[in-house]
Tab-separated table of C-alpha atoms in Angstrom:
chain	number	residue	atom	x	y	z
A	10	UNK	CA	0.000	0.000	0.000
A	11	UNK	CA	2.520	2.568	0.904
A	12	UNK	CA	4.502	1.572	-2.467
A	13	UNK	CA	1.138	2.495	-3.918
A	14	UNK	CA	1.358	5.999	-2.098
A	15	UNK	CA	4.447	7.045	-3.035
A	16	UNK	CA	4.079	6.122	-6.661
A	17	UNK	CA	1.210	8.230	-6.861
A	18	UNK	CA	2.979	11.157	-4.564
A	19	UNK	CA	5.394	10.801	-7.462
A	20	UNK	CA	3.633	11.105	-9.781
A	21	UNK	CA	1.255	14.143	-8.713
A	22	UNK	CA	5.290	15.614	-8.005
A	23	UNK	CA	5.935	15.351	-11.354
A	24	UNK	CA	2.542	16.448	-12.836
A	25	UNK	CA	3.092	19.746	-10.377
A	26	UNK	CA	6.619	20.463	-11.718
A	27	UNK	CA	5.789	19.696	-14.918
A	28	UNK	CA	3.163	22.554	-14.567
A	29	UNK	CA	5.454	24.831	-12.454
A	30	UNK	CA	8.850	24.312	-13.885
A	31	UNK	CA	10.730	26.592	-11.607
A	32	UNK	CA	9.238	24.465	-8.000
A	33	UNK	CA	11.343	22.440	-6.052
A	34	UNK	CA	9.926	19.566	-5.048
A	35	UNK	CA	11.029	19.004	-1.616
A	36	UNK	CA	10.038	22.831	-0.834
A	37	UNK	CA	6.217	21.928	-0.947
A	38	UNK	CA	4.578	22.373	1.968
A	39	UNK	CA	2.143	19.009	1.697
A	40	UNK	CA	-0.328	20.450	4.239
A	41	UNK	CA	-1.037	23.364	2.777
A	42	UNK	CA	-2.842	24.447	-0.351
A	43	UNK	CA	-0.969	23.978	-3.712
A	44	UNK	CA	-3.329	27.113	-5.574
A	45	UNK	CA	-1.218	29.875	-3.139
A	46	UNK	CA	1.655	27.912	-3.002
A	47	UNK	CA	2.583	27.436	-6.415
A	48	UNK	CA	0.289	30.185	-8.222
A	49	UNK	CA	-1.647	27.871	-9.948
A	50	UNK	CA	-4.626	29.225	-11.729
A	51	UNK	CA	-7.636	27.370	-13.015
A	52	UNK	CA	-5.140	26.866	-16.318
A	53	UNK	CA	-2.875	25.142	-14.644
A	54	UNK	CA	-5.470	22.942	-12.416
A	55	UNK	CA	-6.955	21.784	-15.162
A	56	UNK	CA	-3.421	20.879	-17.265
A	57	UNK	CA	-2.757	19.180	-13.274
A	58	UNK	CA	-5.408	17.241	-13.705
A	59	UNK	CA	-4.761	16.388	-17.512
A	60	UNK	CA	-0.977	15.341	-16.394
A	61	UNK	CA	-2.115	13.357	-13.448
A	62	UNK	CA	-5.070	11.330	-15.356
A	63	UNK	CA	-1.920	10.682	-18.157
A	64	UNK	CA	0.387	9.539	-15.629
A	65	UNK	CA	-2.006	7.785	-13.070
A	66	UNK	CA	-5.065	6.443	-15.776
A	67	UNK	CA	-6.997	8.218	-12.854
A	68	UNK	CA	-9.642	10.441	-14.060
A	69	UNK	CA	-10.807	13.246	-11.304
A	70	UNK	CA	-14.181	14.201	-12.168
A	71	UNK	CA	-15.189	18.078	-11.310
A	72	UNK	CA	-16.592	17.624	-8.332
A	73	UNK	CA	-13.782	16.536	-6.527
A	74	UNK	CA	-11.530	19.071	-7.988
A	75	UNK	CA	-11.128	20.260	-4.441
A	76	UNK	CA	-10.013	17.011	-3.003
A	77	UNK	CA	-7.252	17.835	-4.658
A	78	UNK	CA	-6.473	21.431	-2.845
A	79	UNK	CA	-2.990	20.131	-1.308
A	80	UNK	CA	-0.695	17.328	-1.976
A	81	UNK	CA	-1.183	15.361	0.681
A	82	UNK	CA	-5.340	15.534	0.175
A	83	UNK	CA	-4.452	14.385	-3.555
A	84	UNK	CA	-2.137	11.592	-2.374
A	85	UNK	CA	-4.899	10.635	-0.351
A	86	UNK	CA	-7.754	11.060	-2.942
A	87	UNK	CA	-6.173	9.390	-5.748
A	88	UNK	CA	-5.175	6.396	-3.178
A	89	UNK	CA	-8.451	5.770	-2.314
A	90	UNK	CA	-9.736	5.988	-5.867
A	91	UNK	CA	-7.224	3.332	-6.762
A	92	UNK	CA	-5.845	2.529	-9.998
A	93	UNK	CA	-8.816	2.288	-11.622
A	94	UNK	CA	-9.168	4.198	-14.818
A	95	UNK	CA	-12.905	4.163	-14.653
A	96	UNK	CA	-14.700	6.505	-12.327
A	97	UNK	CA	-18.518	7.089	-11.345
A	98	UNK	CA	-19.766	10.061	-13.016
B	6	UNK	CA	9.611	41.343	-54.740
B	7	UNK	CA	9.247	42.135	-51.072
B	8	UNK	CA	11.334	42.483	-47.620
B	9	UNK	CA	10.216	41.055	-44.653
B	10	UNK	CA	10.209	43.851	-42.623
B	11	UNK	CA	11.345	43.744	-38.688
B	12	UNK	CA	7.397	43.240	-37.347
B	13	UNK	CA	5.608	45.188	-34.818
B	14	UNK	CA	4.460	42.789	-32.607
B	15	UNK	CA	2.622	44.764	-30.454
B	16	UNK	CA	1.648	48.658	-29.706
B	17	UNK	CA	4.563	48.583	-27.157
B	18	UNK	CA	7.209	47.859	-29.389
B	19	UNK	CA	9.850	49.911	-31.081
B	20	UNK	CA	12.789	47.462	-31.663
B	21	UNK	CA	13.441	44.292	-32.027
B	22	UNK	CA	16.472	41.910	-31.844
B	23	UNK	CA	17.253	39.548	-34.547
B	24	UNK	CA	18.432	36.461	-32.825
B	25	UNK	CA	18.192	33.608	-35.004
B	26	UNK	CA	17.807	33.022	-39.154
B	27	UNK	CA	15.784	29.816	-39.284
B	28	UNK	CA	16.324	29.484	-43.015
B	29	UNK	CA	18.664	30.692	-45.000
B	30	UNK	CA	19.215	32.406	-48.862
B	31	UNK	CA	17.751	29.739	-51.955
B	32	UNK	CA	15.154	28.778	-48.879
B	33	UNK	CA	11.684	28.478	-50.139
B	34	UNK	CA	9.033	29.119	-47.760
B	35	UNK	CA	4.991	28.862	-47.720
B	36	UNK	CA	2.673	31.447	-46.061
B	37	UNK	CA	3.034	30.771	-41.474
B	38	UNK	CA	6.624	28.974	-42.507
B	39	UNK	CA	9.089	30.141	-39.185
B	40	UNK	CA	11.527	32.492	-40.888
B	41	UNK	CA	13.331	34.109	-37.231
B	42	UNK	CA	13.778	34.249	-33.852
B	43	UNK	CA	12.662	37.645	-33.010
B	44	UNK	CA	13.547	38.971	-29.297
B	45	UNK	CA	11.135	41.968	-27.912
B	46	UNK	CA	11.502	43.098	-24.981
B	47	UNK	CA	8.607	41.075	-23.433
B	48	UNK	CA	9.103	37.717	-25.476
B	49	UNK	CA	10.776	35.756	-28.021
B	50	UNK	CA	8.620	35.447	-31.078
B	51	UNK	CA	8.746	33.144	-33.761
B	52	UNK	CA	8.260	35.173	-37.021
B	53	UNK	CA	6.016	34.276	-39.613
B	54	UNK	CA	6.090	34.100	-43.409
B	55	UNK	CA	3.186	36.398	-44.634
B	56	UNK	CA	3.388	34.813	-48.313
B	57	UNK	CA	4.825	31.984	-50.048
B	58	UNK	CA	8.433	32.529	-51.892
B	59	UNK	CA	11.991	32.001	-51.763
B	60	UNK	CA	14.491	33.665	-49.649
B	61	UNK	CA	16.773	36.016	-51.634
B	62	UNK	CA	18.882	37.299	-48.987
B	63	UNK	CA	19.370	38.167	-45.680
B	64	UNK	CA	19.826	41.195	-44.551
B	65	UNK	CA	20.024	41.812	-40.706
B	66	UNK	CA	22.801	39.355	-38.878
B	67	UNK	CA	21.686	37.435	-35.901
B	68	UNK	CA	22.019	39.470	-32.788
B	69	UNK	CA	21.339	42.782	-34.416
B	70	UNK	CA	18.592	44.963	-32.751
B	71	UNK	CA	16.254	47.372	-35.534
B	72	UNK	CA	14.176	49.269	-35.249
B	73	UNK	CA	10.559	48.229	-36.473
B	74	UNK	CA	10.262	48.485	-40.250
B	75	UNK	CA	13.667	48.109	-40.890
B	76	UNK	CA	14.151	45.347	-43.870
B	77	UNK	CA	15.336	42.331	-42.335
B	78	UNK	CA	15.523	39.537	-45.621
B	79	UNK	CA	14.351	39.932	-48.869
B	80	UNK	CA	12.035	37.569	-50.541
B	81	UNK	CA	11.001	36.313	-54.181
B	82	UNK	CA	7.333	35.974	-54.388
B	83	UNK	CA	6.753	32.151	-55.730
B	84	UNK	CA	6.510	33.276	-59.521
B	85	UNK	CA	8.464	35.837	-60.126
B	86	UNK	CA	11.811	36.229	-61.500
B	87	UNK	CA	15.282	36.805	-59.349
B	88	UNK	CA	16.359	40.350	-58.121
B	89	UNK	CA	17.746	43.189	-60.678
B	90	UNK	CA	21.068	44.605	-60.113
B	91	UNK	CA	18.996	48.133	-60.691
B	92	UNK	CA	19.428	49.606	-57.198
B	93	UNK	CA	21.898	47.540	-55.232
B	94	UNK	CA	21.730	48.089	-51.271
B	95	UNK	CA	24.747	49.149	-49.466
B	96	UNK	CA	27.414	45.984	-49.734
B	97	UNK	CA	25.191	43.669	-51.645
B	98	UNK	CA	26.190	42.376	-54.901
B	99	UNK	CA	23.352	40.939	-56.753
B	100	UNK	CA	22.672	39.105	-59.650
B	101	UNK	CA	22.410	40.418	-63.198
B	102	UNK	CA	18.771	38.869	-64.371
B	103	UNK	CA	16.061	41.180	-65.416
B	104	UNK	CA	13.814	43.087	-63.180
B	105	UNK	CA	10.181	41.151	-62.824
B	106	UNK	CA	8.877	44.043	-61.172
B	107	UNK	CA	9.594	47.270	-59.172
B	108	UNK	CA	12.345	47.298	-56.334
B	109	UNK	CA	10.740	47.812	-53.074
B	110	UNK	CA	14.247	47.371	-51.135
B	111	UNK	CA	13.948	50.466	-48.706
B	112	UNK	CA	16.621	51.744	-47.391
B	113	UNK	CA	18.068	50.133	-44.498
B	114	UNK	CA	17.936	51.868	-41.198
B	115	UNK	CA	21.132	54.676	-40.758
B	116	UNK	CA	24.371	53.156	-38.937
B	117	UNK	CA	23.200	48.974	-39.664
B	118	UNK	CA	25.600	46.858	-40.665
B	119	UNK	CA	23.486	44.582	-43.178
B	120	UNK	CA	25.604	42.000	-44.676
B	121	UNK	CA	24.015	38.451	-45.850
B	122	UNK	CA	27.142	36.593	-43.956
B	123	UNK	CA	25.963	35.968	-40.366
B	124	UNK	CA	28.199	37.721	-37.656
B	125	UNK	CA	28.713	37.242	-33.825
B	126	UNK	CA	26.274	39.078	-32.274
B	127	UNK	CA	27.551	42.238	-30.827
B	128	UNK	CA	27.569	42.320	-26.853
B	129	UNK	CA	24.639	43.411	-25.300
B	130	UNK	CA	22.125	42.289	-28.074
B	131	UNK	CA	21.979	38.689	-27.325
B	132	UNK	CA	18.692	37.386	-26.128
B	133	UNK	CA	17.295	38.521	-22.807
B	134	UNK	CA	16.891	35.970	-19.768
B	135	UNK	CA	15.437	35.865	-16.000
B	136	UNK	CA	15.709	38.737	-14.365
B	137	UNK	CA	16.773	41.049	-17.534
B	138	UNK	CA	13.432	39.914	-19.487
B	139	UNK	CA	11.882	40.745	-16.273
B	140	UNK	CA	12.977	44.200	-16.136
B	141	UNK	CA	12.649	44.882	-19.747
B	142	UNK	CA	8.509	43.644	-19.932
B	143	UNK	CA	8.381	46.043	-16.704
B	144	UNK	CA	9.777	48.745	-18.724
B	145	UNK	CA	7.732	48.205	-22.084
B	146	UNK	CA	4.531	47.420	-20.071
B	147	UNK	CA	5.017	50.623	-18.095
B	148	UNK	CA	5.561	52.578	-21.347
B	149	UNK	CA	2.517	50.851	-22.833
B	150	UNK	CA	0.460	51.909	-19.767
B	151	UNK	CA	1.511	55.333	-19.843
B	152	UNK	CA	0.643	56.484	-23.124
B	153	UNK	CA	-2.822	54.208	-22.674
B	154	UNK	CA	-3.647	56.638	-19.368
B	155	UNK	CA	-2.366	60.039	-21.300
B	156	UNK	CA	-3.753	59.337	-24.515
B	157	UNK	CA	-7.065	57.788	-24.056
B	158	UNK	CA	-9.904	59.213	-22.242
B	159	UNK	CA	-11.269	56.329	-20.541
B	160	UNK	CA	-14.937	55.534	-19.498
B	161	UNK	CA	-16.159	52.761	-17.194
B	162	UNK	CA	-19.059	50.677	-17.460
B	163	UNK	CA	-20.034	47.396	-14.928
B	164	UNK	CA	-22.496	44.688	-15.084
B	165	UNK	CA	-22.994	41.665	-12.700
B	166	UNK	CA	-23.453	38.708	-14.758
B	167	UNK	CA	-25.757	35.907	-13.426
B	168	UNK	CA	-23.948	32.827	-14.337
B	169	UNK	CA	-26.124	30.286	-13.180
B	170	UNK	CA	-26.694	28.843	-16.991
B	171	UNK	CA	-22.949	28.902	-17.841
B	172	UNK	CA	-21.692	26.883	-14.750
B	173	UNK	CA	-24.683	24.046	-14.787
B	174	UNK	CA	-23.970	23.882	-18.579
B	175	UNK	CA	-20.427	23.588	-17.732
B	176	UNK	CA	-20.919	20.922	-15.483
B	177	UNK	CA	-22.763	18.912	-17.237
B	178	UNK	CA	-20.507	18.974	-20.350
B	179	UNK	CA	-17.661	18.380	-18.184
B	180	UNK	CA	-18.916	15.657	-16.274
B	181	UNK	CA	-19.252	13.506	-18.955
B	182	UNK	CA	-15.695	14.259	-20.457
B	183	UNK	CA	-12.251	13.463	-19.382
B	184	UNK	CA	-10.195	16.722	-18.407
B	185	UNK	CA	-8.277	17.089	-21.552
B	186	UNK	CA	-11.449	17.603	-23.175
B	187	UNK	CA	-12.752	19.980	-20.420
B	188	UNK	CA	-13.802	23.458	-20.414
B	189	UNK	CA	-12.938	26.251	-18.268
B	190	UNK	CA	-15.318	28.697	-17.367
B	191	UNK	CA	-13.000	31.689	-19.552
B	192	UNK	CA	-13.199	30.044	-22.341
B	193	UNK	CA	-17.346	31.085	-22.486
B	194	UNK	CA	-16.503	34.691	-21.254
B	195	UNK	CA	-14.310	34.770	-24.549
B	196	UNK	CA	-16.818	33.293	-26.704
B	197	UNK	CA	-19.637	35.711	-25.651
B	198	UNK	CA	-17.180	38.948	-25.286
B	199	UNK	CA	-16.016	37.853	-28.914
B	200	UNK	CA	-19.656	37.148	-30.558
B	201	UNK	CA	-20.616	40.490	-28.976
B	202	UNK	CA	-17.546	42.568	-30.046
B	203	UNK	CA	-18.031	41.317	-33.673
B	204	UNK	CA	-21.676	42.916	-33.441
B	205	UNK	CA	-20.302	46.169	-31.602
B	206	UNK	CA	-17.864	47.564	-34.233
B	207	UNK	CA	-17.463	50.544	-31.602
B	208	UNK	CA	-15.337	48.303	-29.140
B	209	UNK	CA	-13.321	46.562	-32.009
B	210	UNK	CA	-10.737	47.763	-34.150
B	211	UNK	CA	-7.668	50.294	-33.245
B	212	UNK	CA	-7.615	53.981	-32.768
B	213	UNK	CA	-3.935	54.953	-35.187
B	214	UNK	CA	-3.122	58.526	-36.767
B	215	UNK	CA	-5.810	60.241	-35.470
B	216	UNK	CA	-9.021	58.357	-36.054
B	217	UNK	CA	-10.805	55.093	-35.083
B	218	UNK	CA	-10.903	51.948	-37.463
B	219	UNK	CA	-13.129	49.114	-37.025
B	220	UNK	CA	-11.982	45.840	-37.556
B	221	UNK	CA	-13.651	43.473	-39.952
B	222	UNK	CA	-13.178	40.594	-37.622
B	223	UNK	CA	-12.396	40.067	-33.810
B	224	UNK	CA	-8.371	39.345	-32.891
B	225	UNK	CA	-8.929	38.719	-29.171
B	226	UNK	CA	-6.506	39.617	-26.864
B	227	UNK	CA	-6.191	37.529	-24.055
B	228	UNK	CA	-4.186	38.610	-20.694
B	229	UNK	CA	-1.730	36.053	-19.578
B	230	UNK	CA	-0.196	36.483	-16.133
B	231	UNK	CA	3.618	34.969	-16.589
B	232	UNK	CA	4.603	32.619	-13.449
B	233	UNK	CA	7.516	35.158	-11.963
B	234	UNK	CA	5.678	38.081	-12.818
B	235	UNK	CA	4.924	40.307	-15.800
B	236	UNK	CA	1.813	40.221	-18.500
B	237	UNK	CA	1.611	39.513	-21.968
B	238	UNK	CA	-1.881	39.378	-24.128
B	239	UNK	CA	-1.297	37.041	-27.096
B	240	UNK	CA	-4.127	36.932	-29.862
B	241	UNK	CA	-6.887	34.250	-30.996
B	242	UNK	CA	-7.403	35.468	-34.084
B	243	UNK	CA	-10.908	35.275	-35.915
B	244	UNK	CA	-12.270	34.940	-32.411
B	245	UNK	CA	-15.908	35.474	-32.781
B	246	UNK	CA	-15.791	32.352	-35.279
B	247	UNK	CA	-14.379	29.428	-32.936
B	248	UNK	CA	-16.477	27.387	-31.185
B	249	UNK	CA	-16.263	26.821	-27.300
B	250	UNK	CA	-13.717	24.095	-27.703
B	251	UNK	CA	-11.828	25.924	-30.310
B	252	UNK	CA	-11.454	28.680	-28.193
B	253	UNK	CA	-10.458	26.441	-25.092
B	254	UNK	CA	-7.571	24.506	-27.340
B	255	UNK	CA	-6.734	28.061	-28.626
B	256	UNK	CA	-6.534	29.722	-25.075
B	257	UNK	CA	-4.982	26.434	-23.479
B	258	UNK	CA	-2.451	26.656	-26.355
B	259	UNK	CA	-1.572	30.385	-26.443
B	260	UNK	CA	-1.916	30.035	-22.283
B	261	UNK	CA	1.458	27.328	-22.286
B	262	UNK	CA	3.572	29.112	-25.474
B	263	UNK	CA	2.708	32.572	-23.661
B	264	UNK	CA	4.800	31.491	-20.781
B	265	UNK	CA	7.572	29.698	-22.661
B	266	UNK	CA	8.111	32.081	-24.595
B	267	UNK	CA	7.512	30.681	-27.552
B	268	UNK	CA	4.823	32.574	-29.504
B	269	UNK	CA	4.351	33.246	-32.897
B	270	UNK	CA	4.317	36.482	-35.070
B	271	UNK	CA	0.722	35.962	-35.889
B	272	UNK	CA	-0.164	35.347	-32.199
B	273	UNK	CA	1.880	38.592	-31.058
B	274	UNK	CA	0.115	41.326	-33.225
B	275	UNK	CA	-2.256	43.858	-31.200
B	276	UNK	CA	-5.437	42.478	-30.393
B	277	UNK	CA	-8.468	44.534	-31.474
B	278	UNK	CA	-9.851	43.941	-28.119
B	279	UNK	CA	-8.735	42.230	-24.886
B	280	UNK	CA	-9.636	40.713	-22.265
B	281	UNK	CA	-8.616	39.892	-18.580
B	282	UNK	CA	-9.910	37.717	-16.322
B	283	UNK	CA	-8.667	38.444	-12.664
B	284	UNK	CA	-11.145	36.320	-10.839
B	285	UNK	CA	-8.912	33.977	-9.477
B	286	UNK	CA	-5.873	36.072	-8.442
B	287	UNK	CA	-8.895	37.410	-5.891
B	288	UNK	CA	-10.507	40.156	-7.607
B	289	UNK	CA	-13.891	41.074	-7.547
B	290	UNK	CA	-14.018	43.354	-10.047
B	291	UNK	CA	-11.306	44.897	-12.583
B	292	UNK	CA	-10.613	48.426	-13.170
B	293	UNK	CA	-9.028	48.061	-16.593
B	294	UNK	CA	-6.530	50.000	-18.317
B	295	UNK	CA	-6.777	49.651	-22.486
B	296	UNK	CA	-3.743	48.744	-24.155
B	297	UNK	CA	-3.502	51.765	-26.435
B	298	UNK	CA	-4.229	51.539	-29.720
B	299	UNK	CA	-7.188	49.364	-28.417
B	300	UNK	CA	-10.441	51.051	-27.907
B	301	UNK	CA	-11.563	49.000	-25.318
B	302	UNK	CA	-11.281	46.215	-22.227
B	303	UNK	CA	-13.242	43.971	-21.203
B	304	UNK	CA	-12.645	42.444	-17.385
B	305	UNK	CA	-14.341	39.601	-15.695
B	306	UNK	CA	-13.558	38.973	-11.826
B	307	UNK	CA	-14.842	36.573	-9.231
B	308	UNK	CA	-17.257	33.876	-9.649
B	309	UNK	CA	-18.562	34.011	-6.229
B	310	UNK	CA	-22.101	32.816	-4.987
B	311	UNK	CA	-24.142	35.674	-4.050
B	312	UNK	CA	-28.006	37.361	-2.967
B	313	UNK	CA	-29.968	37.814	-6.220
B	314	UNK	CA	-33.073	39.004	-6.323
B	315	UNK	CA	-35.866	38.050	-9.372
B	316	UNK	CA	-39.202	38.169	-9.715
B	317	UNK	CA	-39.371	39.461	-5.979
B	318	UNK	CA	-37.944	36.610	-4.394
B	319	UNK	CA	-34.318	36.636	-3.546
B	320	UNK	CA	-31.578	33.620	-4.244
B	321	UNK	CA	-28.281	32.552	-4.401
B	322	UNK	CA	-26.480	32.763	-7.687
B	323	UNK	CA	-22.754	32.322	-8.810
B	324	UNK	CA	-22.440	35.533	-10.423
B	325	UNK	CA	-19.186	37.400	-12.077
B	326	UNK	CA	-18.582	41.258	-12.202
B	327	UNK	CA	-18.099	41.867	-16.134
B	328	UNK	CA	-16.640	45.586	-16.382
B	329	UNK	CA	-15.795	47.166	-19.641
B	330	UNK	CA	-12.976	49.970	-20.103
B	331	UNK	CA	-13.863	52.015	-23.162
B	332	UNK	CA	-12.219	54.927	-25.338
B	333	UNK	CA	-14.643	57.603	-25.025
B	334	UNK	CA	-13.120	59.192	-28.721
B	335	UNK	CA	-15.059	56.028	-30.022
B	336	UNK	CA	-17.952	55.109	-28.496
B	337	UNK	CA	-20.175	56.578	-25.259
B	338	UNK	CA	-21.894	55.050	-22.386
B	339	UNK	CA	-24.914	54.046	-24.347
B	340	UNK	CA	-22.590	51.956	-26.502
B	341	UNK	CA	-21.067	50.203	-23.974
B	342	UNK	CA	-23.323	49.408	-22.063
B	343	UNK	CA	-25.337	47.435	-25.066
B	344	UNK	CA	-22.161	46.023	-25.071
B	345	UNK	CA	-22.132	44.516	-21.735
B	346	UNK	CA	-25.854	43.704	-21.957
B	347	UNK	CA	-25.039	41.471	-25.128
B	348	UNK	CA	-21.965	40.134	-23.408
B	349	UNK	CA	-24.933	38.998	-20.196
B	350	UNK	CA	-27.365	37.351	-22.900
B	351	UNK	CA	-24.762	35.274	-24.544
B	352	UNK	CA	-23.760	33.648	-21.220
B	353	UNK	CA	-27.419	32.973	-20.366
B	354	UNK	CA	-27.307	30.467	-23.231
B	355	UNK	CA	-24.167	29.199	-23.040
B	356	UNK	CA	-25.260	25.656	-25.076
B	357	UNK	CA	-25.612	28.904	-28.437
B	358	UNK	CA	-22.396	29.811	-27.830
């Protein structure tokens, strides 16, 4: 399970610098919100989301856009999703 | 027979700095072909072919910074014969074949050396970076700015948008697609500003040498904030045409070149009408600025929920403060606020759009 964690902490790592080329990674704060942290705008959310459904087959439906507010909420969202590429919508 | 001439991309901009030929003499190119890496102060620009032809000559070496107009290559339309040795420009020694048609070298700009054998580029002209491309889109936005608040009397219209219709259409579009195929709420405010400003010649077109002049179609500028700081409003281009998901690839596209720096010349020409959309930074409501020779500015802020009251019962609505920033040499208050209230019906059926 905790391989499963950190393979998806990865990969939302590497969405986020993919999005925000300039972050460094171990300067995230995981607790706190990634919006004000990293000046992401809705732009950028959305190309988060794009990268992280690419990399994970996970697809985050609107509604839980803001499950995904900080990296350790997304970790935790996308683990309890699972590896599924299909989700309810 | 023509010169591609050093571009203005942009009201702001005075010079521009050759940095890189991307073809080179004997070259033939088509019509949106990448011809050179153009630095301005704000970005580097890849610049365009306007017609098919082949590349005669170069004229400007890499590293060289003219001022806009100056010839920078000349070009054989496709068809036409190879360059006269009629009026030779300074150094150049061209080819005795017969004229197919008149000259139109112009005389290159006083004090450049214009060879067509690249040089080093002289210190202090090679491409800006960090902190230097900071300063520099400080200083031309500033400049840009400034002559926008001397030069154009400004007027100031607002109108709170109910966009109740917009998001549940929104939803339910998105919710049944997977996010690369998503749309984001801006990419309806720039259908409906564009559909509107396409009926409103008033708010469309550019105010040069004196006098207003409409636009026949609607290049939309849209404000992108660059991660570091600093602003830059490339241009969709036939706007009030796209669809909704045209104008979402468009704005997702322009949106990710904007901030690499990698725009085109045909991107980087001056809107005939802009918008910004402050809403998330926190705003509720903008206070634009037009970027002269614009004659207007439309700004969206917030999407908030808030009181609204209809029919005599009050609700809860998301709603978004739509202002407009207008040239009052142009248009008047009557204008723009038809304007607005075109803008507000568009969004209420956002499935039309």
């Amino acid at each position: 399970m905790s391989d499963d964690r950190e393979t998806l902490r990865r990969a939302v790592i590497d969405a986020l610098t993919e999005i925000a080329p300039e972050v460094d990674p171990a300067a995230i704060d995981e607790a706190a919100g990634l919006a004000d942290q990293l000046e992401l705008d809705s732009m950028d959310m959305l190309n988060l989301i794009v990268a992280i459904h690419e990399r994970t087959g996970i697809e985050v439906p609107e509604r839980d856009y803001g499950r995904l507010a900080t990296l350790r909420g997304a970790v935790d969202y996308l683990a309890a999703i699972g590896g599924s590429s299909s989700t309810d919508r | 027979m023509a010169d591609f001439k050093m571009p203005s991309l942009g009201a702001d901009m005075t010079h521009g700095t050759l940095l890189e030929w991307m073809v080179a003499p004997g070259a033939a190119v088509k019509r949106g072909d990448i011809v050179a890496l153009i630095d301005t102060s704000k970005a580097e620009i890849e610049a365009e072919a306007f017609e098919d032809g082949v590349i005669e000559e170069l004229l400007v070496a890499p590293g060289t910074r003219v001022p806009v107009g100056t010839p920078r290559a000349r070009i054989r339309s496709a068809g036409a014969a190879p360059a006269a040795t009629g009026t030779p420009s300074a150094g150049q020694g061209l080819t005795a074949t017969p004229a197919a048609g008149p000259d139109l070298t112009a005389t290159p700009a006083a004090g450049q050396d214009l060879t067509a054998t690249p040089a080093p580029p002289p210190a202090g002209t090679a491409a800006l970076h960090g902190s230097e491309r900071q300063a520099a889109m400080r200083e031309a936005i500033g400049q840009l700015m400034t002559r926008s608040k001397r030069e154009i009397p400004h007027y100031y219209l607002q109108r709170e948008i109910d966009m109740t219709a917009a998001s549940a259409w929104l939803a339910e579009r998105n919710g049944e697609r997977a996010p690369a195929e998503r749309i984001l709420p801006a990419a309806l405010l720039l259908a409906a500003v564009a559909r509107a400003a396409a009926r409103t010649p008033a708010m469309n077109g550019l105010y040069t040498d004196g006098a207003f002049h409409p636009a026949d179609s609607v290049r939309l500028g849209v404000a992108v904030a660059l991660r570091g700081g600093g602003l830059i409003a490339p241009a969709l281009q036939g706007a009030e045409r796209m669809s909704v998901p045209e104008l979402m690839a468009g704005l997702r596209d322009l949106v990710a070149r904007g901030r690499t720096g990698a725009l085109r010349s045909s991107e980087a020409q001056t809107p005939t009408i802009t918008v910004t959309n402050l809403g998330e930074q926190g705003a509720d409501l903008v206070h634009g600025v037009i970027y002269a020779p614009q004659v207007a500015l439309v700004g969206f802020g917030r999407v908030r929920e808030r009181p609204w009251a209809q029919g005599g019962m009050l609700g809860v609505r998301p709603t978004v403060q739509a202002s407009l920033a207008a040239d009052h040499r142009v248009s008047d208050g009557r204008t723009g606020s038809r304007f607005l209230a075109a803008i507000d019906a568009l969004l209420q059926s956002p499935e039309e759009l």
